[in-house]
Structures are given as C-alpha cells and as structure tokens.
Amino acid sequence: EPYPLAGRSPQRLRGAGTDVSYAMAERILITGGAGFIGSHLVDRLLAEGRHVTALDNFDDFYPEQIKRANLAEASRCPNFRLVEADIRDRRTISHLLQAGRFDVVVHLAARAGVRPSLKDPLLYNDVNVTGTVNLLEAARQARIERFIFASSSSVYGNNSKVPFAEDDRVDQPISPYAATKRAGELLCYNYHHLYGMNIFCLRLFTVYGPRCRPDLAVAKFTRLIETGEPVPMFGDGSMRRDFTYIDDIVDGL
C-alpha cells in the first residue's frame, strides 16, 4: 500500500515579501553526523530550532578527536543528542528509528574515498551497501516521512559529456566506492517504488571548507602551504575539477 505521511500539516511562514509553505520537520536523524558535512548540517539545523540526533561510529578513517571537535558546539545545545553506533548494526538501527520518532533521516554515513576503496572493496560494500539497506528498512518500518541519501559525483565515472546531468547514464562506475554509491541510489529507488517512500538522492560534488576531511586535496594542500612545503602536482597539470563550498552543500541538504 502507499507509504503514508505522518499527517503533519504544513506550516505557513509569513514575512517581508515571503509566503512559503512547507512541512517543518522537527526531529531529524543525521547519520555520519560527526563528519565534515554532517557536523555542518547539525549546526545549521540546531540554529533553526530543530531537534537533531547525530549517529556516528567514529571509525578510524581519520582521527576520532577531529570528529569529536566537529560536534563541540552542538554538544552544548539542549536539542542535540549523539548516538554512537554503526549503521551495519541492524538491531540498534531499528531500535533507534522506532524509538526516535524522527520526521527525516539524512543518511550521510559512508566509507569514503575512491582510492582507499580499491584496497578494501569488501569493507566499502559492507558499510555503504549493507548499512544503507539497514537504514532504509528501519525507516520503512518506522514510517519515516522523508529519507535523504548522500550519493556522489563519482557515479558518473569517466563520462566525457559535461556538464553532467541527472539523466546521464551512470551504469559504468570505475571504483568500488562509486559502485556502492550507485547501488545505494538503486536501493533507494527500490524502496520508493515498492513502498512509496519519499526519498531524495543527492550527488555531492567534491566539498571543501572549514572542518574539511584531512585526506582531501584542499586540506592537504593548505597544510603544505602553511608549513612552507611544496605542493605536489600529479599528471601534466591539465586536469580540472569543480569544488563545492560546504555552506552551499548544506543549503542543498
């Protein structure tokens, strides 16, 4: 049967030159909430008066103290809660979504990085695919209103057509990481098709800004510049890449 909404009626916001109507989501779960993008989204939603729960397992992809520091400001807010758990833990995830009465799940948690996925594809599949299925199934059972999935521009592979478009073919991923993100999109479509769930898949393009993950190029380059060391150049210098500022990503989310 169609997937029912929780029945929350839209609230109308009125102000100078505005007449905007939308459903105000009060309780939001953010997986990967201690990470670069997740912690910025946590701060933005708390500033808007939302009740936010961040889920993170503080894995060893980069130092745990960096992620703890990302949530330093949020931890002082009474509307914030941190849950330390792994998205692969089906029982814990199911209990959390049943008990949390969330309006929205923002699924940012993932094992990130193209090159590291070549070294450990089994881990990437386990976290990014199995973890996503766990969350989708728990969200279905808990009758969550909306589910937002963070995909990646890497799903476009070696697409030579630019600029990329949402309706481009993305059936030739060139890394295990890209394949897991495409698999996540297909699983999301499957849950929408079968159960009418309201799901949004966002293909994020390389993000930079404060709290940037230490393994990303911008963070590496700025560290080298700060210490007066040379910045390495890979290839012949002809490669170009677009970067997206974190505030714009949060606006989109």
PDB file of C-alpha atoms in Angstrom:
ATOM      1  CA  GLU A   1       0.000   0.000   0.000  1.00  0.00           C
ATOM      2  CA  PRO A   2       1.175   3.592  -0.449  1.00  0.00           C
ATOM      3  CA  TYR A   3       3.545   4.813   2.204  1.00  0.00           C
ATOM      4  CA  PRO A   4       1.567   7.224   4.427  1.00  0.00           C
ATOM      5  CA  LEU A   5       2.900  10.504   5.693  1.00  0.00           C
ATOM      6  CA  ALA A   6       2.698  11.197   9.379  1.00  0.00           C
ATOM      7  CA  GLY A   7      -0.102  13.681   8.842  1.00  0.00           C
ATOM      8  CA  ARG A   8       1.885  16.752   9.898  1.00  0.00           C
ATOM      9  CA  SER A   9       0.151  19.716   8.293  1.00  0.00           C
ATOM     10  CA  PRO A  10       2.281  22.327   6.517  1.00  0.00           C
ATOM     11  CA  GLN A  11       3.007  25.490   8.413  1.00  0.00           C
ATOM     12  CA  ARG A  12       2.910  28.783   6.524  1.00  0.00           C
ATOM     13  CA  LEU A  13       5.745  31.210   7.105  1.00  0.00           C
ATOM     14  CA  ARG A  14       4.991  34.864   6.503  1.00  0.00           C
ATOM     15  CA  GLY A  15       7.446  37.722   6.349  1.00  0.00           C
ATOM     16  CA  ALA A  16       8.532  40.633   4.220  1.00  0.00           C
ATOM     17  CA  GLY A  17       7.972  39.509   0.653  1.00  0.00           C
ATOM     18  CA  THR A  18       7.668  35.836   1.586  1.00  0.00           C
ATOM     19  CA  ASP A  19       4.834  33.357   1.545  1.00  0.00           C
ATOM     20  CA  VAL A  20       6.425  29.951   1.882  1.00  0.00           C
ATOM     21  CA  SER A  21       4.565  26.790   2.813  1.00  0.00           C
ATOM     22  CA  TYR A  22       6.317  23.574   3.727  1.00  0.00           C
ATOM     23  CA  ALA A  23       6.274  20.847   6.361  1.00  0.00           C
ATOM     24  CA  MET A  24       8.509  21.825   9.274  1.00  0.00           C
ATOM     25  CA  ALA A  25      10.483  18.750  10.278  1.00  0.00           C
ATOM     26  CA  GLU A  26      11.158  18.854  13.998  1.00  0.00           C
ATOM     27  CA  ARG A  27      13.082  15.635  14.651  1.00  0.00           C
ATOM     28  CA  ILE A  28      15.957  14.807  12.344  1.00  0.00           C
ATOM     29  CA  LEU A  29      18.449  11.940  12.370  1.00  0.00           C
ATOM     30  CA  ILE A  30      21.775  12.544  10.633  1.00  0.00           C
ATOM     31  CA  THR A  31      23.979   9.518  10.069  1.00  0.00           C
ATOM     32  CA  GLY A  32      27.653  10.386   9.895  1.00  0.00           C
ATOM     33  CA  GLY A  33      26.713  13.426  11.939  1.00  0.00           C
ATOM     34  CA  ALA A  34      30.201  13.935  13.375  1.00  0.00           C
ATOM     35  CA  GLY A  35      31.842  14.134   9.968  1.00  0.00           C
ATOM     36  CA  PHE A  36      32.723  17.123   7.814  1.00  0.00           C
ATOM     37  CA  ILE A  37      29.375  17.612   6.070  1.00  0.00           C
ATOM     38  CA  GLY A  38      27.270  16.051   8.811  1.00  0.00           C
ATOM     39  CA  SER A  39      28.507  18.337  11.582  1.00  0.00           C
ATOM     40  CA  HIS A  40      27.856  21.452   9.492  1.00  0.00           C
ATOM     41  CA  LEU A  41      24.313  20.256   8.808  1.00  0.00           C
ATOM     42  CA  VAL A  42      23.852  19.545  12.522  1.00  0.00           C
ATOM     43  CA  ASP A  43      24.862  23.109  13.391  1.00  0.00           C
ATOM     44  CA  ARG A  44      22.573  24.631  10.753  1.00  0.00           C
ATOM     45  CA  LEU A  45      19.515  22.643  11.839  1.00  0.00           C
ATOM     46  CA  LEU A  46      20.089  23.346  15.517  1.00  0.00           C
ATOM     47  CA  ALA A  47      20.337  27.053  14.716  1.00  0.00           C
ATOM     48  CA  GLU A  48      16.901  26.749  13.075  1.00  0.00           C
ATOM     49  CA  GLY A  49      15.468  25.269  16.269  1.00  0.00           C
ATOM     50  CA  ARG A  50      15.226  21.652  15.090  1.00  0.00           C
ATOM     51  CA  HIS A  51      15.777  18.622  17.305  1.00  0.00           C
ATOM     52  CA  VAL A  52      18.786  16.789  15.905  1.00  0.00           C
ATOM     53  CA  THR A  53      20.243  13.367  16.619  1.00  0.00           C
ATOM     54  CA  ALA A  54      23.672  12.609  15.183  1.00  0.00           C
ATOM     55  CA  LEU A  55      24.636   8.986  14.630  1.00  0.00           C
ATOM     56  CA  ASP A  56      28.327   8.160  14.198  1.00  0.00           C
ATOM     57  CA  ASN A  57      30.616   5.224  14.904  1.00  0.00           C
ATOM     58  CA  PHE A  58      33.824   7.338  14.964  1.00  0.00           C
ATOM     59  CA  ASP A  59      35.663   4.875  12.738  1.00  0.00           C
ATOM     60  CA  ASP A  60      39.404   5.083  12.164  1.00  0.00           C
ATOM     61  CA  PHE A  61      39.317   6.557   8.646  1.00  0.00           C
ATOM     62  CA  TYR A  62      40.733   9.717  10.224  1.00  0.00           C
ATOM     63  CA  PRO A  63      41.432  10.689  13.867  1.00  0.00           C
ATOM     64  CA  GLU A  64      38.466  10.427  16.208  1.00  0.00           C
ATOM     65  CA  GLN A  65      39.371  13.660  18.018  1.00  0.00           C
ATOM     66  CA  ILE A  66      38.703  15.622  14.824  1.00  0.00           C
ATOM     67  CA  LYS A  67      35.140  14.335  14.691  1.00  0.00           C
ATOM     68  CA  ARG A  68      34.630  14.945  18.410  1.00  0.00           C
ATOM     69  CA  ALA A  69      35.760  18.535  17.906  1.00  0.00           C
ATOM     70  CA  ASN A  70      33.314  18.916  14.999  1.00  0.00           C
ATOM     71  CA  LEU A  71      30.430  18.480  17.441  1.00  0.00           C
ATOM     72  CA  ALA A  72      31.828  20.644  20.233  1.00  0.00           C
ATOM     73  CA  GLU A  73      29.376  23.480  19.613  1.00  0.00           C
ATOM     74  CA  ALA A  74      26.398  21.202  19.022  1.00  0.00           C
ATOM     75  CA  SER A  75      27.022  19.261  22.236  1.00  0.00           C
ATOM     76  CA  ARG A  76      26.159  22.380  24.229  1.00  0.00           C
ATOM     77  CA  CYS A  77      22.692  22.604  22.679  1.00  0.00           C
ATOM     78  CA  PRO A  78      19.763  21.013  24.563  1.00  0.00           C
ATOM     79  CA  ASN A  79      18.138  19.980  21.267  1.00  0.00           C
ATOM     80  CA  PHE A  80      21.107  17.818  20.310  1.00  0.00           C
ATOM     81  CA  ARG A  81      21.787  14.152  21.001  1.00  0.00           C
ATOM     82  CA  LEU A  82      24.713  11.985  19.943  1.00  0.00           C
ATOM     83  CA  VAL A  83      24.297   8.254  19.396  1.00  0.00           C
ATOM     84  CA  GLU A  84      27.462   6.222  18.914  1.00  0.00           C
ATOM     85  CA  ALA A  85      26.597   3.232  16.755  1.00  0.00           C
ATOM     86  CA  ASP A  86      27.393   1.560  13.438  1.00  0.00           C
ATOM     87  CA  ILE A  87      24.881   1.630  10.584  1.00  0.00           C
ATOM     88  CA  ARG A  88      25.649  -2.050   9.991  1.00  0.00           C
ATOM     89  CA  ASP A  89      24.208  -2.899  13.415  1.00  0.00           C
ATOM     90  CA  ARG A  90      20.703  -3.785  12.266  1.00  0.00           C
ATOM     91  CA  ARG A  91      19.176  -4.262  15.704  1.00  0.00           C
ATOM     92  CA  THR A  92      20.490  -0.958  17.080  1.00  0.00           C
ATOM     93  CA  ILE A  93      19.454   0.975  13.978  1.00  0.00           C
ATOM     94  CA  SER A  94      15.957  -0.489  14.040  1.00  0.00           C
ATOM     95  CA  HIS A  95      15.510   0.330  17.730  1.00  0.00           C
ATOM     96  CA  LEU A  96      16.825   3.872  17.252  1.00  0.00           C
ATOM     97  CA  LEU A  97      14.430   4.689  14.429  1.00  0.00           C
ATOM     98  CA  GLN A  98      11.457   3.110  16.174  1.00  0.00           C
ATOM     99  CA  ALA A  99      12.103   4.980  19.418  1.00  0.00           C
ATOM    100  CA  GLY A 100      13.289   8.277  17.943  1.00  0.00           C
ATOM    101  CA  ARG A 101      10.053   9.288  16.192  1.00  0.00           C
ATOM    102  CA  PHE A 102      12.092  11.059  13.525  1.00  0.00           C
ATOM    103  CA  ASP A 103      10.479  13.037  10.719  1.00  0.00           C
ATOM    104  CA  VAL A 104      13.545  12.871   8.477  1.00  0.00           C
ATOM    105  CA  VAL A 105      16.616  10.668   8.105  1.00  0.00           C
ATOM    106  CA  VAL A 106      19.620  12.275   6.405  1.00  0.00           C
ATOM    107  CA  HIS A 107      21.947   9.422   5.500  1.00  0.00           C
ATOM    108  CA  LEU A 108      25.482  10.805   5.158  1.00  0.00           C
ATOM    109  CA  ALA A 109      27.400   7.969   6.819  1.00  0.00           C
ATOM    110  CA  ALA A 110      29.672   6.080   4.443  1.00  0.00           C
ATOM    111  CA  ARG A 111      33.121   4.718   3.971  1.00  0.00           C
ATOM    112  CA  ALA A 112      34.533   7.492   1.789  1.00  0.00           C
ATOM    113  CA  GLY A 113      37.283   7.806  -0.787  1.00  0.00           C
ATOM    114  CA  VAL A 114      37.873   6.367  -4.243  1.00  0.00           C
ATOM    115  CA  ARG A 115      41.476   5.196  -3.848  1.00  0.00           C
ATOM    116  CA  PRO A 116      41.003   3.547  -0.411  1.00  0.00           C
ATOM    117  CA  SER A 117      38.053   1.584  -1.819  1.00  0.00           C
ATOM    118  CA  LEU A 118      40.428  -0.129  -4.244  1.00  0.00           C
ATOM    119  CA  LYS A 119      42.350  -1.541  -1.302  1.00  0.00           C
ATOM    120  CA  ASP A 120      39.349  -2.797   0.690  1.00  0.00           C
ATOM    121  CA  PRO A 121      36.266  -3.231  -1.528  1.00  0.00           C
ATOM    122  CA  LEU A 122      34.650  -5.690   0.885  1.00  0.00           C
ATOM    123  CA  LEU A 123      34.608  -3.115   3.688  1.00  0.00           C
ATOM    124  CA  TYR A 124      33.170  -0.456   1.361  1.00  0.00           C
ATOM    125  CA  ASN A 125      30.405  -2.781   0.251  1.00  0.00           C
ATOM    126  CA  ASP A 126      29.622  -3.752   3.836  1.00  0.00           C
ATOM    127  CA  VAL A 127      29.364  -0.195   5.136  1.00  0.00           C
ATOM    128  CA  ASN A 128      27.904   1.610   2.140  1.00  0.00           C
ATOM    129  CA  VAL A 129      25.507  -1.018   0.824  1.00  0.00           C
ATOM    130  CA  THR A 130      24.551  -3.151   3.827  1.00  0.00           C
ATOM    131  CA  GLY A 131      24.428  -0.079   6.065  1.00  0.00           C
ATOM    132  CA  THR A 132      22.145   1.729   3.629  1.00  0.00           C
ATOM    133  CA  VAL A 133      19.770  -1.246   3.383  1.00  0.00           C
ATOM    134  CA  ASN A 134      19.603  -1.384   7.177  1.00  0.00           C
ATOM    135  CA  LEU A 135      18.617   2.271   7.346  1.00  0.00           C
ATOM    136  CA  LEU A 136      16.062   2.048   4.535  1.00  0.00           C
ATOM    137  CA  GLU A 137      14.379  -0.974   6.085  1.00  0.00           C
ATOM    138  CA  ALA A 138      14.362   0.604   9.546  1.00  0.00           C
ATOM    139  CA  ALA A 139      12.957   3.825   8.076  1.00  0.00           C
ATOM    140  CA  ARG A 140      10.215   1.869   6.310  1.00  0.00           C
ATOM    141  CA  GLN A 141       9.242   0.047   9.468  1.00  0.00           C
ATOM    142  CA  ALA A 142       9.283   3.261  11.497  1.00  0.00           C
ATOM    143  CA  ARG A 143       7.244   5.057   8.801  1.00  0.00           C
ATOM    144  CA  ILE A 144       9.722   7.892   8.435  1.00  0.00           C
ATOM    145  CA  GLU A 145       8.339  10.768   6.335  1.00  0.00           C
ATOM    146  CA  ARG A 146      11.472  11.578   4.326  1.00  0.00           C
ATOM    147  CA  PHE A 147      14.807   9.917   3.619  1.00  0.00           C
ATOM    148  CA  ILE A 148      17.748  11.825   2.123  1.00  0.00           C
ATOM    149  CA  PHE A 149      20.645   9.812   0.725  1.00  0.00           C
ATOM    150  CA  ALA A 150      24.058  11.342   0.057  1.00  0.00           C
ATOM    151  CA  SER A 151      25.340   9.879  -3.187  1.00  0.00           C
ATOM    152  CA  SER A 152      28.429  11.091  -5.019  1.00  0.00           C
ATOM    153  CA  SER A 153      29.536  12.651  -8.282  1.00  0.00           C
ATOM    154  CA  SER A 154      31.795   9.606  -8.636  1.00  0.00           C
ATOM    155  CA  VAL A 155      28.816   7.638 -10.006  1.00  0.00           C
ATOM    156  CA  TYR A 156      29.363   9.463 -13.333  1.00  0.00           C
ATOM    157  CA  GLY A 157      32.612   7.555 -13.871  1.00  0.00           C
ATOM    158  CA  ASN A 158      34.515   8.599 -16.987  1.00  0.00           C
ATOM    159  CA  ASN A 159      31.541  10.366 -18.512  1.00  0.00           C
ATOM    160  CA  SER A 160      33.001  12.690 -21.165  1.00  0.00           C
ATOM    161  CA  LYS A 161      29.831  14.770 -21.502  1.00  0.00           C
ATOM    162  CA  VAL A 162      29.995  17.972 -19.490  1.00  0.00           C
ATOM    163  CA  PRO A 163      28.269  19.370 -17.615  1.00  0.00           C
ATOM    164  CA  PHE A 164      26.862  16.193 -16.073  1.00  0.00           C
ATOM    165  CA  ALA A 165      23.085  15.814 -15.831  1.00  0.00           C
ATOM    166  CA  GLU A 166      20.784  13.838 -13.567  1.00  0.00           C
ATOM    167  CA  ASP A 167      19.534  11.781 -16.501  1.00  0.00           C
ATOM    168  CA  ASP A 168      23.016  10.785 -17.757  1.00  0.00           C
ATOM    169  CA  ARG A 169      23.720   7.046 -17.787  1.00  0.00           C
ATOM    170  CA  VAL A 170      25.631   6.038 -14.674  1.00  0.00           C
ATOM    171  CA  ASP A 171      25.973   2.292 -15.165  1.00  0.00           C
ATOM    172  CA  GLN A 172      29.766   2.174 -15.524  1.00  0.00           C
ATOM    173  CA  PRO A 173      31.316   3.115 -12.164  1.00  0.00           C
ATOM    174  CA  ILE A 174      35.115   2.907 -12.157  1.00  0.00           C
ATOM    175  CA  SER A 175      35.781   2.292  -8.450  1.00  0.00           C
ATOM    176  CA  PRO A 176      34.249   0.169  -5.689  1.00  0.00           C
ATOM    177  CA  TYR A 177      33.290   3.398  -3.884  1.00  0.00           C
ATOM    178  CA  ALA A 178      31.379   4.678  -6.914  1.00  0.00           C
ATOM    179  CA  ALA A 179      29.692   1.299  -7.357  1.00  0.00           C
ATOM    180  CA  THR A 180      28.485   1.309  -3.738  1.00  0.00           C
ATOM    181  CA  LYS A 181      27.044   4.801  -4.124  1.00  0.00           C
ATOM    182  CA  ARG A 182      25.219   3.820  -7.298  1.00  0.00           C
ATOM    183  CA  ALA A 183      23.954   0.714  -5.519  1.00  0.00           C
ATOM    184  CA  GLY A 184      22.655   2.981  -2.746  1.00  0.00           C
ATOM    185  CA  GLU A 185      20.732   5.053  -5.289  1.00  0.00           C
ATOM    186  CA  LEU A 186      19.159   1.927  -6.772  1.00  0.00           C
ATOM    187  CA  LEU A 187      18.176   0.633  -3.343  1.00  0.00           C
ATOM    188  CA  CYS A 188      16.580   3.983  -2.591  1.00  0.00           C
ATOM    189  CA  TYR A 189      14.604   3.791  -5.829  1.00  0.00           C
ATOM    190  CA  ASN A 190      13.557   0.261  -4.947  1.00  0.00           C
ATOM    191  CA  TYR A 191      12.149   1.360  -1.575  1.00  0.00           C
ATOM    192  CA  HIS A 192      10.385   4.293  -3.216  1.00  0.00           C
ATOM    193  CA  HIS A 193       8.897   2.044  -5.891  1.00  0.00           C
ATOM    194  CA  LEU A 194       7.784  -0.713  -3.522  1.00  0.00           C
ATOM    195  CA  TYR A 195       6.615   1.347  -0.564  1.00  0.00           C
ATOM    196  CA  GLY A 196       6.071   4.883  -1.857  1.00  0.00           C
ATOM    197  CA  MET A 197       8.738   6.256   0.489  1.00  0.00           C
ATOM    198  CA  ASN A 198       9.713   9.880  -0.074  1.00  0.00           C
ATOM    199  CA  ILE A 199      13.409   9.585  -0.896  1.00  0.00           C
ATOM    200  CA  PHE A 200      15.873  12.126  -2.257  1.00  0.00           C
ATOM    201  CA  CYS A 201      19.291  11.121  -3.629  1.00  0.00           C
ATOM    202  CA  LEU A 202      21.823  13.946  -3.839  1.00  0.00           C
ATOM    203  CA  ARG A 203      25.034  13.539  -5.864  1.00  0.00           C
ATOM    204  CA  LEU A 204      27.508  15.690  -3.960  1.00  0.00           C
ATOM    205  CA  PHE A 205      30.485  17.109  -5.854  1.00  0.00           C
ATOM    206  CA  THR A 206      33.846  17.479  -4.080  1.00  0.00           C
ATOM    207  CA  VAL A 207      33.207  19.535  -0.940  1.00  0.00           C
ATOM    208  CA  TYR A 208      35.649  21.858   0.812  1.00  0.00           C
ATOM    209  CA  GLY A 209      35.598  24.347   3.675  1.00  0.00           C
ATOM    210  CA  PRO A 210      36.117  24.518   7.456  1.00  0.00           C
ATOM    211  CA  ARG A 211      36.454  21.043   9.083  1.00  0.00           C
ATOM    212  CA  CYS A 212      37.377  19.602   5.683  1.00  0.00           C
ATOM    213  CA  ARG A 213      38.332  15.937   5.884  1.00  0.00           C
ATOM    214  CA  PRO A 214      42.103  15.746   6.333  1.00  0.00           C
ATOM    215  CA  ASP A 215      42.512  13.271   3.466  1.00  0.00           C
ATOM    216  CA  LEU A 216      41.021  15.602   0.853  1.00  0.00           C
ATOM    217  CA  ALA A 217      43.217  17.553  -1.558  1.00  0.00           C
ATOM    218  CA  VAL A 218      42.275  21.046  -0.341  1.00  0.00           C
ATOM    219  CA  ALA A 219      43.121  20.111   3.253  1.00  0.00           C
ATOM    220  CA  LYS A 220      46.424  18.517   2.207  1.00  0.00           C
ATOM    221  CA  PHE A 221      47.421  21.475   0.052  1.00  0.00           C
ATOM    222  CA  THR A 222      46.673  24.069   2.735  1.00  0.00           C
ATOM    223  CA  ARG A 223      48.659  22.104   5.329  1.00  0.00           C
ATOM    224  CA  LEU A 224      51.642  22.053   2.987  1.00  0.00           C
ATOM    225  CA  ILE A 225      51.298  25.753   2.223  1.00  0.00           C
ATOM    226  CA  GLU A 226      51.113  26.583   5.943  1.00  0.00           C
ATOM    227  CA  THR A 227      54.347  24.713   6.627  1.00  0.00           C
ATOM    228  CA  GLY A 228      56.118  26.112   3.584  1.00  0.00           C
ATOM    229  CA  GLU A 229      56.403  22.750   1.855  1.00  0.00           C
ATOM    230  CA  PRO A 230      55.941  22.221  -1.881  1.00  0.00           C
ATOM    231  CA  VAL A 231      52.530  21.136  -3.151  1.00  0.00           C
ATOM    232  CA  PRO A 232      52.904  18.057  -5.382  1.00  0.00           C
ATOM    233  CA  MET A 233      51.454  18.154  -8.882  1.00  0.00           C
ATOM    234  CA  PHE A 234      50.008  14.972 -10.328  1.00  0.00           C
ATOM    235  CA  GLY A 235      49.844  14.410 -14.072  1.00  0.00           C
ATOM    236  CA  ASP A 236      50.689  17.145 -16.550  1.00  0.00           C
ATOM    237  CA  GLY A 237      48.716  19.900 -14.855  1.00  0.00           C
ATOM    238  CA  SER A 238      45.872  19.909 -17.384  1.00  0.00           C
ATOM    239  CA  MET A 239      43.276  18.244 -15.139  1.00  0.00           C
ATOM    240  CA  ARG A 240      40.402  20.414 -13.952  1.00  0.00           C
ATOM    241  CA  ARG A 241      37.959  19.816 -11.153  1.00  0.00           C
ATOM    242  CA  ASP A 242      34.977  21.585  -9.609  1.00  0.00           C
ATOM    243  CA  PHE A 243      34.745  22.043  -5.839  1.00  0.00           C
ATOM    244  CA  THR A 244      31.643  22.894  -3.828  1.00  0.00           C
ATOM    245  CA  TYR A 245      31.747  25.046  -0.703  1.00  0.00           C
ATOM    246  CA  ILE A 246      30.293  23.404   2.400  1.00  0.00           C
ATOM    247  CA  ASP A 247      27.658  26.104   3.005  1.00  0.00           C
ATOM    248  CA  ASP A 248      26.219  25.502  -0.471  1.00  0.00           C
ATOM    249  CA  ILE A 249      26.032  21.770   0.219  1.00  0.00           C
ATOM    250  CA  VAL A 250      24.214  22.427   3.491  1.00  0.00           C
ATOM    251  CA  ASP A 251      21.823  24.796   1.685  1.00  0.00           C
ATOM    252  CA  GLY A 252      21.008  21.967  -0.726  1.00  0.00           C
ATOM    253  CA  LEU A 253      20.506  19.429   2.025  1.00  0.00           C
TER     254      LEU A 253
END
